[in-house]
Amino acid sequence: MNITVIGSGYVGLVSGTCFAEMGNRVTCVDIDPVKIEKLNQGIIPIFEPGLEPMVLKNVKNKNLFFTTVLQEALKNSEIAFIAVGTPMGEDGSADLKYVLEVAKSIGQCMQKRLIVVDKSTVPIGTADKVKATIQKELDERNSDLEFDVVSNPEFLKEGAAIADFMKPDRVVIGTDSDYALEKMQQLYNPFCMTNNRFINMDIRSAEMTKYAANAMLATKISFMNEIANICEKVGADANQVRIGIGSDQRIGYSFIYPGAGYGGSCFPKDVKALTKIADDNGYTAKLITAVEEVNDAQKLVIAQKIITRFGEDLTGFTFGVWGLAFKPGTDDMREAPAIYVIKELVSRGANIKAYDPKAINEAKEHYLKGVQNINYVSSKYDVLKDSDALVLLTEWKEFRSPNFEEIKIQLKTPVIFDGRNQYNTFRLQEKGFEYNQIGKK
Ligand SMILES: NC(=O)c1ccc[n+]([C@@H]2O[C@H](COP(=O)([O-])OP(=O)(O)OC[C@H]3O[C@@H](n4cnc5c(N)ncnc54)[C@H](O)[C@@H]3O)[C@@H](O)[C@H]2O)c1
């Protein structure tokens, strides 16, 4: 099939590349000329395991193209995916500016029947807005071209995006058109060979499914963090409690690790957007509001432990930080707990030495840009010298079995604050460390 993917970020680039991998002819479009220039030179602008070789292979095989010119991409396409960002607006709602700009451009330049697919995470009712926007442009052109608007929310996880896309748990398709449904099934069949993972539903339910899924996962995280905070008060160990409750199949082990709260490009904005959607429709989403409040507070729990240990005024103290990305396997720092912890420490006069295997550039150029007193280093052991404590904030594999002797020798005092999701906690008290973790006194 001939496909256009509009927006070449995490979702657009991964989706487009995976469609190309299955033999489709895919053109990825982006308004950012630098990004497209880089992609055309074989430089992948994001880090995602397995993405680079797959992009390069499909470009070489002439299955994958990159352009800034939508009209050129749409010329032969049967399906156009909208995969642009839907950032949080000032009032907490998803900002549809980019989605509707794309819809407008599609209406202005489509030349043949087209299936337009909302892959971005969008509020319920957005497909109707996209449809109306395209139709308005077609009417202005006096065009009677046919088109369908389909909702196909994306469930990939950064850090495992290729694997998730190639072997999805489910492919949700919201449509009221038999023609569009058949085409979408044809496109996704190669991804669902072993069993039927195709779930067809009405458009609004598909749009809601994405928000409900993210809100459920965020709820599990905030629930466990709340339990961890109570564990600290009563002298229980949240990690042992996790193992105890996870063994119940109705609860399960996933997403119940106590930690420094969820970040990333999706959960924070989608949880907020769902609260706003409910509000706008006359319903107060109490549980989902609380999920967000618990998470906001959780991001600062590690900073609070450091303040309790070293004092309100941190002038003269240096903290070595391992991990900046919001989770391992990605360079994405959107809403990462590290941003909040580091800013809090720096605002109290502390110096920071920071290391992350992939996210240092993101920190320097965007998320911690302009924050004083941060020294970025290129190896995890380089953060230790002259640091008063080590602070772990992302559960990268390379932090799982470090050389504790080296850490002890280099740190000024053998103090560790561990804010990672704790599936693999260290046993450090007996090695002579003062070990502070979430969910255990
Ligand atoms: N990142 C994830 O893990 C993930 C997972 C599932 C769903 N989503 C959803 O997918 C959507 C995209 O997220 P992302 O993380 O890929 O965003 P992103 O910010 O990485 O990428 C968006 C891209 O769209 C481009 N763009 C903006 N306006 C454009 C236009 N008019 N024409 C062409 N390109 C344009 C931007 O330049 C950017 O490259 C969001 O709605 C997000 O909530 C993201």
Tab-separated table of C-alpha atoms and ligand atoms in Angstrom:
chain	number	residue	atom	x	y	z
A	1	MET	CA	0.000	0.000	0.000
A	2	ASN	CA	0.962	3.599	-0.456
A	3	ILE	CA	0.924	5.450	2.844
A	4	THR	CA	1.675	8.917	4.167
A	5	VAL	CA	2.548	9.464	7.820
A	6	ILE	CA	2.317	13.105	8.900
A	7	GLY	CA	4.520	13.967	11.877
A	8	SER	CA	7.839	12.142	12.094
A	9	GLY	CA	8.376	12.060	15.853
A	10	TYR	CA	8.420	8.994	18.111
A	11	VAL	CA	5.074	7.687	16.882
A	12	GLY	CA	5.167	8.803	13.245
A	13	LEU	CA	8.718	7.670	12.544
A	14	VAL	CA	8.276	4.302	14.257
A	15	SER	CA	4.868	3.624	12.635
A	16	GLY	CA	6.046	4.708	9.186
A	17	THR	CA	9.195	2.618	9.420
A	18	CYS	CA	7.296	-0.474	10.596
A	19	PHE	CA	4.720	-0.105	7.802
A	20	ALA	CA	7.633	0.150	5.341
A	21	GLU	CA	9.227	-2.929	6.898
A	22	MET	CA	6.089	-4.887	5.922
A	23	GLY	CA	6.563	-3.894	2.274
A	24	ASN	CA	4.407	-0.784	2.067
A	25	ARG	CA	5.632	2.362	0.336
A	26	VAL	CA	5.687	4.998	3.071
A	27	THR	CA	6.379	8.714	2.971
A	28	CYS	CA	6.969	10.391	6.317
A	29	VAL	CA	6.211	14.098	6.376
A	30	ASP	CA	7.283	16.692	8.919
A	31	ILE	CA	7.186	20.480	9.044
A	32	ASP	CA	10.587	20.533	10.695
A	33	PRO	CA	13.048	20.872	7.789
A	34	VAL	CA	16.054	20.072	9.996
A	35	LYS	CA	14.497	16.768	11.059
A	36	ILE	CA	13.694	15.816	7.456
A	37	GLU	CA	17.147	16.882	6.268
A	38	LYS	CA	18.723	14.686	8.950
A	39	LEU	CA	16.486	11.721	8.104
A	40	ASN	CA	17.376	12.091	4.431
A	41	GLN	CA	21.047	11.960	5.432
A	42	GLY	CA	20.432	8.769	7.447
A	43	ILE	CA	20.640	10.545	10.816
A	44	ILE	CA	17.873	9.396	13.166
A	45	PRO	CA	16.791	12.322	15.375
A	46	ILE	CA	15.590	10.188	18.319
A	47	PHE	CA	17.011	7.208	20.158
A	48	GLU	CA	14.808	4.134	19.959
A	49	PRO	CA	16.296	0.627	20.065
A	50	GLY	CA	16.305	-1.045	16.626
A	51	LEU	CA	14.952	2.006	14.804
A	52	GLU	CA	18.090	3.168	13.021
A	53	PRO	CA	18.913	-0.030	11.110
A	54	MET	CA	15.264	-0.462	10.140
A	55	VAL	CA	15.039	3.096	8.792
A	56	LEU	CA	18.297	2.762	6.852
A	57	LYS	CA	17.292	-0.598	5.363
A	58	ASN	CA	13.905	0.625	4.175
A	59	VAL	CA	15.308	3.857	2.764
A	60	LYS	CA	17.830	1.772	0.811
A	61	ASN	CA	15.046	-0.537	-0.416
A	62	LYS	CA	13.045	2.517	-1.522
A	63	ASN	CA	10.125	1.724	0.771
A	64	LEU	CA	10.636	4.751	3.014
A	65	PHE	CA	10.865	8.422	2.047
A	66	PHE	CA	11.034	11.698	3.959
A	67	THR	CA	9.746	15.085	2.861
A	68	THR	CA	8.399	18.382	4.131
A	69	VAL	CA	5.961	18.612	1.205
A	70	LEU	CA	2.610	17.048	2.102
A	71	GLN	CA	1.168	17.442	-1.394
A	72	GLU	CA	3.973	15.382	-2.870
A	73	ALA	CA	3.468	12.627	-0.276
A	74	LEU	CA	-0.302	12.461	-0.706
A	75	LYS	CA	-0.148	12.191	-4.512
A	76	ASN	CA	-0.341	8.397	-4.558
A	77	SER	CA	-1.420	7.615	-1.002
A	78	GLU	CA	-4.535	5.662	-0.065
A	79	ILE	CA	-4.084	6.246	3.657
A	80	ALA	CA	-2.706	9.254	5.555
A	81	PHE	CA	-1.879	8.946	9.249
A	82	ILE	CA	-1.900	12.029	11.460
A	83	ALA	CA	0.834	11.469	14.071
A	84	VAL	CA	1.636	15.017	15.178
A	85	GLY	CA	1.925	16.103	18.796
A	86	THR	CA	-1.096	16.894	20.979
A	87	PRO	CA	0.638	18.762	23.814
A	88	MET	CA	-1.063	19.930	26.958
A	89	GLY	CA	-2.840	23.254	26.466
A	90	GLU	CA	-2.895	25.939	29.157
A	91	ASP	CA	-6.156	24.618	30.650
A	92	GLY	CA	-4.920	20.997	30.698
A	93	SER	CA	-6.794	19.943	27.563
A	94	ALA	CA	-5.019	18.368	24.592
A	95	ASP	CA	-4.028	21.119	22.188
A	96	LEU	CA	-5.455	20.147	18.785
A	97	LYS	CA	-3.751	22.970	16.894
A	98	TYR	CA	-1.298	20.692	15.064
A	99	VAL	CA	-3.870	17.992	14.283
A	100	LEU	CA	-6.310	20.504	12.804
A	101	GLU	CA	-3.559	22.293	10.862
A	102	VAL	CA	-2.726	18.953	9.272
A	103	ALA	CA	-6.420	18.266	8.564
A	104	LYS	CA	-6.641	21.645	6.854
A	105	SER	CA	-3.561	20.942	4.734
A	106	ILE	CA	-4.947	17.518	3.774
A	107	GLY	CA	-8.200	19.138	2.628
A	108	GLN	CA	-6.217	21.653	0.607
A	109	CYS	CA	-4.013	19.205	-1.236
A	110	MET	CA	-5.569	15.719	-1.435
A	111	GLN	CA	-6.122	14.643	-5.020
A	112	LYS	CA	-7.811	11.256	-4.679
A	113	ARG	CA	-9.965	9.251	-2.272
A	114	LEU	CA	-8.194	9.096	1.070
A	115	ILE	CA	-8.512	7.406	4.445
A	116	VAL	CA	-7.339	9.870	7.096
A	117	VAL	CA	-6.301	8.148	10.313
A	118	ASP	CA	-5.969	9.894	13.682
A	119	LYS	CA	-3.042	8.144	15.330
A	120	SER	CA	-2.243	11.030	17.662
A	121	THR	CA	-3.912	10.764	21.070
A	122	VAL	CA	-6.913	13.052	20.692
A	123	PRO	CA	-9.984	13.953	22.759
A	124	ILE	CA	-13.284	12.266	22.081
A	125	GLY	CA	-14.993	13.939	19.142
A	126	THR	CA	-11.761	14.955	17.368
A	127	ALA	CA	-12.471	12.730	14.350
A	128	ASP	CA	-15.618	14.818	13.759
A	129	LYS	CA	-13.529	18.008	13.903
A	130	VAL	CA	-10.939	16.567	11.514
A	131	LYS	CA	-13.723	15.520	9.152
A	132	ALA	CA	-15.369	18.958	9.242
A	133	THR	CA	-12.016	20.706	8.681
A	134	ILE	CA	-11.163	18.591	5.634
A	135	GLN	CA	-14.692	18.928	4.236
A	136	LYS	CA	-14.566	22.724	4.580
A	137	GLU	CA	-11.373	22.871	2.503
A	138	LEU	CA	-12.793	20.498	-0.108
A	139	ASP	CA	-15.963	22.623	-0.332
A	140	GLU	CA	-13.820	25.710	-0.917
A	141	ARG	CA	-12.132	23.848	-3.758
A	142	ASN	CA	-15.559	22.731	-5.092
A	143	SER	CA	-14.224	19.224	-4.792
A	144	ASP	CA	-16.390	16.153	-4.251
A	145	LEU	CA	-13.472	13.870	-3.341
A	146	GLU	CA	-14.431	11.130	-0.901
A	147	PHE	CA	-12.604	10.556	2.374
A	148	ASP	CA	-13.047	8.688	5.655
A	149	VAL	CA	-11.712	9.625	9.078
A	150	VAL	CA	-10.615	6.700	11.247
A	151	SER	CA	-9.386	6.585	14.840
A	152	ASN	CA	-6.412	4.265	15.355
A	153	PRO	CA	-4.814	5.167	18.707
A	154	GLU	CA	-1.224	4.096	19.229
A	155	PHE	CA	-0.166	2.040	22.254
A	156	LEU	CA	3.598	1.712	21.652
A	157	LYS	CA	5.978	2.315	24.551
A	158	GLU	CA	9.113	4.384	24.031
A	159	GLY	CA	12.156	2.191	24.575
A	160	ALA	CA	10.300	-0.815	23.117
A	161	ALA	CA	8.454	0.991	20.345
A	162	ILE	CA	9.556	-1.184	17.422
A	163	ALA	CA	8.720	-4.427	19.236
A	164	ASP	CA	5.360	-3.029	20.352
A	165	PHE	CA	4.461	-1.885	16.869
A	166	MET	CA	5.567	-5.051	15.135
A	167	LYS	CA	3.751	-7.284	17.657
A	168	PRO	CA	0.936	-5.200	19.083
A	169	ASP	CA	-1.240	-6.430	21.969
A	170	ARG	CA	-4.145	-5.007	20.009
A	171	VAL	CA	-4.902	-2.806	17.024
A	172	VAL	CA	-7.878	-0.597	17.804
A	173	ILE	CA	-9.751	0.734	14.789
A	174	GLY	CA	-12.632	3.138	15.229
A	175	THR	CA	-14.606	3.642	12.059
A	176	ASP	CA	-18.126	3.719	10.642
A	177	SER	CA	-16.962	2.911	7.108
A	178	ASP	CA	-16.747	-0.639	5.720
A	179	TYR	CA	-14.340	0.550	3.024
A	180	ALA	CA	-11.952	2.073	5.605
A	181	LEU	CA	-12.241	-0.955	7.894
A	182	GLU	CA	-11.266	-3.344	5.120
A	183	LYS	CA	-8.264	-1.221	4.131
A	184	MET	CA	-7.111	-0.905	7.730
A	185	GLN	CA	-7.421	-4.654	8.219
A	186	GLN	CA	-5.394	-5.211	5.057
A	187	LEU	CA	-2.704	-2.844	6.313
A	188	TYR	CA	-2.475	-4.335	9.809
A	189	ASN	CA	-2.921	-8.023	8.955
A	190	PRO	CA	0.852	-8.637	8.663
A	191	PHE	CA	1.236	-7.355	12.250
A	192	CYS	CA	-1.452	-9.707	13.590
A	193	MET	CA	-0.516	-13.009	11.952
A	194	THR	CA	-0.464	-15.276	15.004
A	195	ASN	CA	-3.864	-14.348	16.428
A	196	ASN	CA	-6.569	-11.835	15.872
A	197	ARG	CA	-5.554	-8.689	17.687
A	198	PHE	CA	-7.800	-6.473	15.623
A	199	ILE	CA	-10.487	-4.670	17.662
A	200	ASN	CA	-13.055	-2.776	15.664
A	201	MET	CA	-15.316	-0.254	17.395
A	202	ASP	CA	-17.064	3.067	16.895
A	203	ILE	CA	-14.880	6.149	16.540
A	204	ARG	CA	-15.610	7.774	19.919
A	205	SER	CA	-14.980	4.527	21.791
A	206	ALA	CA	-11.624	4.145	20.019
A	207	GLU	CA	-10.656	7.695	21.001
A	208	MET	CA	-11.723	6.991	24.603
A	209	THR	CA	-9.883	3.638	24.710
A	210	LYS	CA	-6.498	5.357	24.501
A	211	TYR	CA	-7.247	7.713	27.394
A	212	ALA	CA	-8.776	4.923	29.478
A	213	ALA	CA	-5.709	2.698	28.946
A	214	ASN	CA	-3.237	5.412	29.967
A	215	ALA	CA	-5.372	6.503	32.927
A	216	MET	CA	-5.565	2.886	34.149
A	217	LEU	CA	-1.772	2.441	33.967
A	218	ALA	CA	-1.143	5.795	35.650
A	219	THR	CA	-3.625	4.801	38.359
A	220	LYS	CA	-1.695	1.603	39.087
A	221	ILE	CA	1.532	3.613	39.428
A	222	SER	CA	0.045	6.272	41.701
A	223	PHE	CA	-1.743	3.625	43.760
A	224	MET	CA	1.518	1.783	44.404
A	225	ASN	CA	3.372	4.998	45.180
A	226	GLU	CA	0.708	5.880	47.712
A	227	ILE	CA	1.049	2.418	49.273
A	228	ALA	CA	4.855	2.961	49.326
A	229	ASN	CA	4.455	6.251	51.165
A	230	ILE	CA	2.222	4.563	53.745
A	231	CYS	CA	4.733	1.686	54.011
A	232	GLU	CA	7.431	4.176	55.008
A	233	LYS	CA	5.231	5.530	57.781
A	234	VAL	CA	4.327	2.131	59.226
A	235	GLY	CA	7.688	0.395	58.817
A	236	ALA	CA	6.687	-1.948	55.957
A	237	ASP	CA	8.741	-2.572	52.792
A	238	ALA	CA	6.838	-1.561	49.646
A	239	ASN	CA	8.903	-3.845	47.443
A	240	GLN	CA	7.916	-6.870	49.496
A	241	VAL	CA	4.322	-5.679	49.455
A	242	ARG	CA	4.554	-5.351	45.647
A	243	ILE	CA	5.631	-8.967	45.348
A	244	GLY	CA	2.903	-9.980	47.762
A	245	ILE	CA	0.074	-8.301	45.865
A	246	GLY	CA	1.416	-8.870	42.346
A	247	SER	CA	1.144	-12.609	42.798
A	248	ASP	CA	-2.626	-12.187	42.718
A	249	GLN	CA	-3.462	-12.619	39.043
A	250	ARG	CA	-6.257	-10.082	39.293
A	251	ILE	CA	-3.644	-7.466	40.258
A	252	GLY	CA	-0.544	-8.668	38.367
A	253	TYR	CA	3.053	-7.481	38.628
A	254	SER	CA	3.150	-4.824	35.934
A	255	PHE	CA	3.037	-1.117	36.736
A	256	ILE	CA	3.103	-1.577	40.515
A	257	TYR	CA	6.738	-0.641	41.156
A	258	PRO	CA	7.158	2.072	43.760
A	259	GLY	CA	9.292	4.878	42.359
A	260	ALA	CA	9.694	8.576	41.631
A	261	GLY	CA	6.401	8.867	39.716
A	262	TYR	CA	5.523	8.608	36.048
A	263	GLY	CA	6.797	11.025	33.417
A	264	GLY	CA	7.059	10.910	29.660
A	265	SER	CA	5.124	12.429	26.833
A	266	CYS	CA	1.886	10.549	27.414
A	267	PHE	CA	0.706	9.743	30.940
A	268	PRO	CA	0.982	13.258	32.421
A	269	LYS	CA	-0.757	15.001	29.543
A	270	ASP	CA	-3.312	12.260	28.859
A	271	VAL	CA	-4.371	11.967	32.511
A	272	LYS	CA	-4.827	15.732	32.645
A	273	ALA	CA	-6.664	15.809	29.331
A	274	LEU	CA	-9.082	13.094	30.478
A	275	THR	CA	-9.905	15.079	33.616
A	276	LYS	CA	-10.610	18.081	31.390
A	277	ILE	CA	-12.713	16.030	28.963
A	278	ALA	CA	-14.793	14.799	31.908
A	279	ASP	CA	-15.074	18.350	33.303
A	280	ASP	CA	-16.176	19.770	29.961
A	281	ASN	CA	-18.897	17.152	29.869
A	282	GLY	CA	-20.227	17.850	33.357
A	283	TYR	CA	-18.469	15.075	35.279
A	284	THR	CA	-15.842	15.519	37.993
A	285	ALA	CA	-13.231	12.763	37.597
A	286	LYS	CA	-12.182	12.494	41.256
A	287	LEU	CA	-10.060	9.370	41.000
A	288	ILE	CA	-8.134	10.500	37.927
A	289	THR	CA	-7.534	13.941	39.478
A	290	ALA	CA	-6.087	12.222	42.552
A	291	VAL	CA	-3.837	10.033	40.363
A	292	GLU	CA	-2.227	13.185	39.002
A	293	GLU	CA	-1.934	14.849	42.421
A	294	VAL	CA	-0.229	11.788	43.903
A	295	ASN	CA	2.175	11.703	40.961
A	296	ASP	CA	3.072	15.400	41.183
A	297	ALA	CA	3.990	14.962	44.844
A	298	GLN	CA	5.836	11.688	44.179
A	299	LYS	CA	8.311	13.340	41.821
A	300	LEU	CA	9.706	15.270	44.769
A	301	VAL	CA	9.860	12.439	47.330
A	302	ILE	CA	13.537	11.744	46.607
A	303	ALA	CA	14.407	15.456	46.784
A	304	GLN	CA	12.578	15.604	50.114
A	305	LYS	CA	14.613	12.667	51.453
A	306	ILE	CA	17.815	14.465	50.421
A	307	ILE	CA	16.654	17.661	52.160
A	308	THR	CA	15.763	15.714	55.312
A	309	ARG	CA	19.246	14.163	55.313
A	310	PHE	CA	21.387	17.187	54.308
A	311	GLY	CA	19.246	20.170	55.390
A	312	GLU	CA	17.062	22.829	53.758
A	313	ASP	CA	20.083	24.781	52.545
A	314	LEU	CA	22.126	22.597	50.196
A	315	THR	CA	24.797	25.189	49.414
A	316	GLY	CA	28.172	23.508	49.176
A	317	PHE	CA	26.771	20.002	48.622
A	318	THR	CA	27.243	18.103	45.363
A	319	PHE	CA	24.943	15.290	44.267
A	320	GLY	CA	25.851	12.765	41.597
A	321	VAL	CA	22.829	11.794	39.495
A	322	TRP	CA	22.498	8.576	37.516
A	323	GLY	CA	19.676	8.810	35.003
A	324	LEU	CA	17.877	11.742	33.363
A	325	ALA	CA	15.512	10.091	30.845
A	326	PHE	CA	11.952	9.477	32.051
A	327	LYS	CA	12.554	5.758	31.643
A	328	PRO	CA	15.289	3.484	30.267
A	329	GLY	CA	15.681	2.818	26.551
A	330	THR	CA	14.908	6.361	25.455
A	331	ASP	CA	16.460	9.832	25.336
A	332	ASP	CA	13.033	11.357	26.027
A	333	MET	CA	12.995	13.617	29.085
A	334	ARG	CA	9.476	14.976	28.803
A	335	GLU	CA	8.101	15.307	32.380
A	336	ALA	CA	10.979	13.155	33.694
A	337	PRO	CA	11.230	13.046	37.523
A	338	ALA	CA	14.923	14.007	37.090
A	339	ILE	CA	13.905	17.498	35.934
A	340	TYR	CA	11.934	18.121	39.125
A	341	VAL	CA	14.476	16.580	41.509
A	342	ILE	CA	17.453	18.401	39.981
A	343	LYS	CA	15.689	21.782	39.843
A	344	GLU	CA	14.627	21.426	43.481
A	345	LEU	CA	18.176	20.594	44.617
A	346	VAL	CA	19.756	23.356	42.531
A	347	SER	CA	17.209	25.890	43.818
A	348	ARG	CA	18.517	25.085	47.314
A	349	GLY	CA	22.113	25.781	46.307
A	350	ALA	CA	23.303	22.253	45.438
A	351	ASN	CA	25.704	21.371	42.650
A	352	ILE	CA	24.822	18.439	40.380
A	353	LYS	CA	26.995	16.034	38.432
A	354	ALA	CA	24.791	14.119	36.022
A	355	TYR	CA	25.136	11.094	33.773
A	356	ASP	CA	22.648	9.369	31.469
A	357	PRO	CA	23.521	6.913	28.674
A	358	LYS	CA	21.304	8.727	26.116
A	359	ALA	CA	19.563	11.833	27.448
A	360	ILE	CA	22.402	14.280	28.208
A	361	ASN	CA	21.846	16.282	25.035
A	362	GLU	CA	18.109	16.529	25.701
A	363	ALA	CA	18.877	17.789	29.204
A	364	LYS	CA	21.430	20.334	28.000
A	365	GLU	CA	19.460	21.592	25.027
A	366	HIS	CA	15.915	21.526	26.386
A	367	TYR	CA	14.773	20.244	29.733
A	368	LEU	CA	17.507	21.571	32.015
A	369	LYS	CA	18.733	24.304	29.693
A	370	GLY	CA	19.774	27.382	31.622
A	371	VAL	CA	19.759	25.561	34.972
A	372	GLN	CA	23.006	26.560	36.692
A	373	ASN	CA	25.412	24.324	38.580
A	374	ILE	CA	24.971	21.132	36.543
A	375	ASN	CA	28.059	19.392	35.280
A	376	TYR	CA	27.331	16.642	32.720
A	377	VAL	CA	29.808	13.776	32.588
A	378	SER	CA	30.297	10.925	30.156
A	379	SER	CA	30.547	7.929	32.477
A	380	LYS	CA	28.560	6.850	35.506
A	381	TYR	CA	31.645	6.667	37.714
A	382	ASP	CA	32.641	10.239	36.810
A	383	VAL	CA	29.700	11.634	38.801
A	384	LEU	CA	31.008	10.187	42.054
A	385	LYS	CA	34.205	12.076	42.801
A	386	ASP	CA	33.612	14.843	45.347
A	387	SER	CA	29.866	14.105	45.455
A	388	ASP	CA	28.157	13.958	48.831
A	389	ALA	CA	25.669	11.316	47.686
A	390	LEU	CA	24.590	9.327	44.649
A	391	VAL	CA	21.002	9.778	43.394
A	392	LEU	CA	19.496	7.176	41.028
A	393	LEU	CA	16.558	8.346	38.943
A	394	THR	CA	16.251	6.095	35.854
A	395	GLU	CA	16.402	2.300	35.873
A	396	TRP	CA	18.903	1.889	33.025
A	397	LYS	CA	20.363	-1.642	32.991
A	398	GLU	CA	23.910	-0.348	33.444
A	399	PHE	CA	22.936	0.904	36.919
A	400	ARG	CA	21.734	-2.499	38.099
A	401	SER	CA	25.054	-4.073	39.095
A	402	PRO	CA	27.564	-1.267	39.542
A	403	ASN	CA	30.889	-1.612	41.315
A	404	PHE	CA	29.886	-0.697	44.858
A	405	GLU	CA	33.482	-0.635	46.106
A	406	GLU	CA	34.283	2.022	43.510
A	407	ILE	CA	31.192	3.998	44.512
A	408	LYS	CA	32.165	3.860	48.166
A	409	ILE	CA	35.753	4.921	47.509
A	410	GLN	CA	34.770	7.851	45.300
A	411	LEU	CA	31.816	9.358	47.179
A	412	LYS	CA	32.607	11.753	50.018
A	413	THR	CA	30.066	9.882	52.163
A	414	PRO	CA	28.577	6.485	51.239
A	415	VAL	CA	25.008	7.709	50.827
A	416	ILE	CA	22.649	6.581	48.062
A	417	PHE	CA	19.135	7.803	47.235
A	418	ASP	CA	17.347	5.382	44.934
A	419	GLY	CA	14.320	6.791	43.106
A	420	ARG	CA	14.125	4.083	40.463
A	421	ASN	CA	11.163	1.795	40.051
A	422	GLN	CA	12.213	-0.873	42.459
A	423	TYR	CA	12.093	-4.279	40.950
A	424	ASN	CA	15.741	-4.735	41.676
A	425	THR	CA	16.615	-3.028	44.911
A	426	PHE	CA	20.155	-3.168	46.191
A	427	ARG	CA	20.988	-4.690	49.560
A	428	LEU	CA	23.333	-1.947	50.550
A	429	GLN	CA	22.946	-1.420	54.247
A	430	GLU	CA	25.068	-4.475	54.907
A	431	LYS	CA	27.762	-3.171	52.521
A	432	GLY	CA	28.183	-0.091	54.678
A	433	PHE	CA	26.066	2.306	52.648
A	434	GLU	CA	23.390	4.582	53.944
A	435	TYR	CA	20.725	3.512	51.455
A	436	ASN	CA	17.549	5.567	51.075
A	437	GLN	CA	14.807	4.177	48.902
A	438	ILE	CA	11.165	4.854	48.219
A	439	GLY	CA	8.722	2.780	50.232
A	440	LYS	CA	11.101	1.650	52.942
A	441	LYS	CA	12.190	3.453	56.057
B	1	LIG	N1	5.602	9.117	22.317
B	1	LIG	C1	4.865	8.081	22.679
B	1	LIG	O1	5.320	7.156	23.371
B	1	LIG	C2	3.435	7.978	22.240
B	1	LIG	C3	2.756	6.746	22.355
B	1	LIG	C4	1.428	6.679	21.942
B	1	LIG	C5	0.777	7.811	21.462
B	1	LIG	N2	1.445	8.999	21.389
B	1	LIG	C6	0.733	10.161	20.835
B	1	LIG	O2	1.158	10.326	19.484
B	1	LIG	C7	1.202	11.720	19.137
B	1	LIG	C8	2.604	12.081	18.656
B	1	LIG	O3	3.506	11.911	19.736
B	1	LIG	P1	5.089	11.901	19.521
B	1	LIG	O4	5.670	11.538	20.830
B	1	LIG	O5	5.421	11.138	18.301
B	1	LIG	O6	5.319	13.467	19.231
B	1	LIG	P2	6.670	14.170	18.729
B	1	LIG	O7	6.639	15.529	19.326
B	1	LIG	O8	7.837	13.285	18.946
B	1	LIG	O9	6.464	14.282	17.154
B	1	LIG	C9	5.493	15.089	16.545
B	1	LIG	C10	6.041	15.537	15.191
B	1	LIG	O10	4.994	16.197	14.453
B	1	LIG	C11	5.609	17.226	13.700
B	1	LIG	N3	4.584	18.176	13.232
B	1	LIG	C12	3.913	19.123	13.938
B	1	LIG	N4	3.051	19.770	13.113
B	1	LIG	C13	3.169	19.216	11.891
B	1	LIG	C14	2.547	19.458	10.637
B	1	LIG	N5	1.616	20.406	10.476
B	1	LIG	N6	2.911	18.702	9.570
B	1	LIG	C15	3.874	17.735	9.724
B	1	LIG	N7	4.487	17.472	10.886
B	1	LIG	C16	4.151	18.201	11.967
B	1	LIG	C17	6.631	17.813	14.652
B	1	LIG	O11	7.610	18.570	13.963
B	1	LIG	C18	7.199	16.546	15.295
B	1	LIG	O12	8.309	16.046	14.575
B	1	LIG	C19	0.750	12.455	20.394
B	1	LIG	O13	-0.634	12.682	20.315
B	1	LIG	C20	1.060	11.479	21.507
B	1	LIG	O14	0.226	11.666	22.637
B	1	LIG	C21	2.764	9.090	21.750
